Amino acid sequence: MAKKEGMRRWWRREREEEERKQKRRREKEEEEKGAAGRREEEEGKKRRREKEEEEEGAAGRREEEGKKRRRRIRRGKREGRRGRSLQQVLLHLCLLHEETEEVQCVGEEKGRRGGKEKKKKKKKKKKKKKKKKRHEKGVAAAVVAVVAAAAGKEEEERRSGRKKKRKERKKRERGQRSVFHTRKQRRLR
């Protein structure tokens, strides 16, 4: 019996030790999870903050870039104008021209610059004209068809009127020699 009791105690101690070990493991895991979770939360917050700062910085940078771009464009326009006026002087020797001709030279230059736009406008106008013509032709054709049909009816009525008159004349002139010849007879005459 003592042996059995000793065995029981031993098993109990073993079980208790196992339970304690498992408890410690669970606690450690929970601590690690908690620490990891806290770490993840902190890292997430950090990432969010960095992202927000980056977006704000990017927006600021974009604005600055836009300003710079606008400045560059403005400056380019000014410089471009300078270059163009020089070009006019060199091309047309406006210094030697009279004032009226100088204005004309500027006009020529402008004309040369807007060539592509003028071509596009002309093409658009041509397309519109063609479209209009097609439409008008279609409408005209429909009208002609209706008119032709009406004219055909009128012609038919005229013919039938002639036939009636002819028949009446034939009846009147029955005894006399017929004035009405057939086509063949007319051709032979």
PDB file of C-alpha atoms in Angstrom, residues 53-127:
ATOM      1  CA  GLU A  53       3.618  62.718 -43.366  1.00  0.00           C
ATOM      2  CA  GLU A  54       4.731  61.391 -46.737  1.00  0.00           C
ATOM      3  CA  GLU A  55       1.376  62.279 -48.335  1.00  0.00           C
ATOM      4  CA  GLU A  56       1.484  65.759 -46.843  1.00  0.00           C
ATOM      5  CA  GLY A  57       5.053  66.134 -48.033  1.00  0.00           C
ATOM      6  CA  ALA A  58       4.155  64.822 -51.475  1.00  0.00           C
ATOM      7  CA  ALA A  59       1.227  67.223 -51.734  1.00  0.00           C
ATOM      8  CA  GLY A  60       3.501  70.076 -50.711  1.00  0.00           C
ATOM      9  CA  ARG A  61       6.121  68.933 -53.176  1.00  0.00           C
ATOM     10  CA  ARG A  62       3.497  68.669 -55.913  1.00  0.00           C
ATOM     11  CA  GLU A  63       2.357  72.219 -55.209  1.00  0.00           C
ATOM     12  CA  GLU A  64       5.948  73.443 -55.294  1.00  0.00           C
ATOM     13  CA  GLU A  65       6.590  71.540 -58.523  1.00  0.00           C
ATOM     14  CA  GLY A  66       3.446  73.056 -60.025  1.00  0.00           C
ATOM     15  CA  LYS A  67       4.591  76.539 -59.071  1.00  0.00           C
ATOM     16  CA  LYS A  68       8.021  75.881 -60.542  1.00  0.00           C
ATOM     17  CA  ARG A  69       6.481  74.496 -63.720  1.00  0.00           C
ATOM     18  CA  ARG A  70       4.215  77.542 -64.071  1.00  0.00           C
ATOM     19  CA  ARG A  71       7.169  79.856 -63.504  1.00  0.00           C
ATOM     20  CA  ARG A  72       9.167  77.956 -66.109  1.00  0.00           C
ATOM     21  CA  ILE A  73       6.314  78.178 -68.602  1.00  0.00           C
ATOM     22  CA  ARG A  74       5.877  81.904 -67.986  1.00  0.00           C
ATOM     23  CA  ARG A  75       9.589  82.468 -68.330  1.00  0.00           C
ATOM     24  CA  GLY A  76       9.642  80.342 -71.474  1.00  0.00           C
ATOM     25  CA  LYS A  77       6.820  82.357 -72.978  1.00  0.00           C
ATOM     26  CA  ARG A  78       8.658  85.588 -72.314  1.00  0.00           C
ATOM     27  CA  GLU A  79      11.872  84.196 -73.713  1.00  0.00           C
ATOM     28  CA  GLY A  80       9.970  82.705 -76.634  1.00  0.00           C
ATOM     29  CA  ARG A  81       8.489  86.098 -77.459  1.00  0.00           C
ATOM     30  CA  ARG A  82      11.921  87.613 -77.356  1.00  0.00           C
ATOM     31  CA  GLY A  83      13.191  84.955 -79.710  1.00  0.00           C
ATOM     32  CA  ARG A  84      10.271  85.412 -82.087  1.00  0.00           C
ATOM     33  CA  SER A  85      10.697  89.155 -82.391  1.00  0.00           C
ATOM     34  CA  LEU A  86      14.378  88.608 -83.117  1.00  0.00           C
ATOM     35  CA  GLN A  87      13.408  86.014 -85.674  1.00  0.00           C
ATOM     36  CA  GLN A  88      11.073  88.485 -87.342  1.00  0.00           C
ATOM     37  CA  VAL A  89      13.844  91.057 -87.528  1.00  0.00           C
ATOM     38  CA  LEU A  90      16.234  88.550 -89.020  1.00  0.00           C
ATOM     39  CA  LEU A  91      13.744  87.049 -91.465  1.00  0.00           C
ATOM     40  CA  HIS A  92      12.121  90.209 -92.734  1.00  0.00           C
ATOM     41  CA  LEU A  93      14.744  92.807 -91.862  1.00  0.00           C
ATOM     42  CA  CYS A  94      11.992  94.835 -90.200  1.00  0.00           C
ATOM     43  CA  LEU A  95      14.518  97.473 -89.198  1.00  0.00           C
ATOM     44  CA  LEU A  96      14.874  98.410 -92.866  1.00  0.00           C
ATOM     45  CA  HIS A  97      11.104  98.276 -93.517  1.00  0.00           C
ATOM     46  CA  GLU A  98       8.650 101.065 -92.979  1.00  0.00           C
ATOM     47  CA  GLU A  99       6.265 100.913 -90.019  1.00  0.00           C
ATOM     48  CA  THR A 100       3.312  99.667 -92.066  1.00  0.00           C
ATOM     49  CA  GLU A 101       5.320  96.846 -93.558  1.00  0.00           C
ATOM     50  CA  GLU A 102       6.637  95.919 -90.127  1.00  0.00           C
ATOM     51  CA  VAL A 103       3.085  95.247 -88.993  1.00  0.00           C
ATOM     52  CA  GLN A 104       2.612  93.176 -92.106  1.00  0.00           C
ATOM     53  CA  CYS A 105       5.724  91.156 -91.243  1.00  0.00           C
ATOM     54  CA  VAL A 106       4.352  90.381 -87.798  1.00  0.00           C
ATOM     55  CA  GLY A 107       1.136  89.251 -89.462  1.00  0.00           C
ATOM     56  CA  GLU A 108       3.045  86.976 -91.797  1.00  0.00           C
ATOM     57  CA  GLU A 109       4.847  85.445 -88.859  1.00  0.00           C
ATOM     58  CA  LYS A 110       1.566  84.860 -87.065  1.00  0.00           C
ATOM     59  CA  GLY A 111       0.121  83.342 -90.205  1.00  0.00           C
ATOM     60  CA  ARG A 112       2.944  80.884 -90.378  1.00  0.00           C
ATOM     61  CA  ARG A 113       2.504  79.933 -86.743  1.00  0.00           C
ATOM     62  CA  GLY A 114      -1.216  79.176 -87.015  1.00  0.00           C
ATOM     63  CA  GLY A 115      -0.950  77.022 -90.132  1.00  0.00           C
ATOM     64  CA  LYS A 116      -1.936  73.733 -88.525  1.00  0.00           C
ATOM     65  CA  GLU A 117      -4.969  75.199 -86.809  1.00  0.00           C
ATOM     66  CA  LYS A 118      -6.144  76.822 -90.026  1.00  0.00           C
ATOM     67  CA  LYS A 119      -5.809  73.517 -91.869  1.00  0.00           C
ATOM     68  CA  LYS A 120      -7.850  71.757 -89.190  1.00  0.00           C
ATOM     69  CA  LYS A 121     -10.561  74.421 -89.397  1.00  0.00           C
ATOM     70  CA  LYS A 122     -10.667  74.125 -93.183  1.00  0.00           C
ATOM     71  CA  LYS A 123     -10.972  70.345 -92.964  1.00  0.00           C
ATOM     72  CA  LYS A 124     -13.826  70.668 -90.469  1.00  0.00           C
ATOM     73  CA  LYS A 125     -15.614  73.144 -92.724  1.00  0.00           C
ATOM     74  CA  LYS A 126     -15.190  70.818 -95.709  1.00  0.00           C
ATOM     75  CA  LYS A 127     -16.599  67.901 -93.723  1.00  0.00           C
TER      76      LYS A 127
END
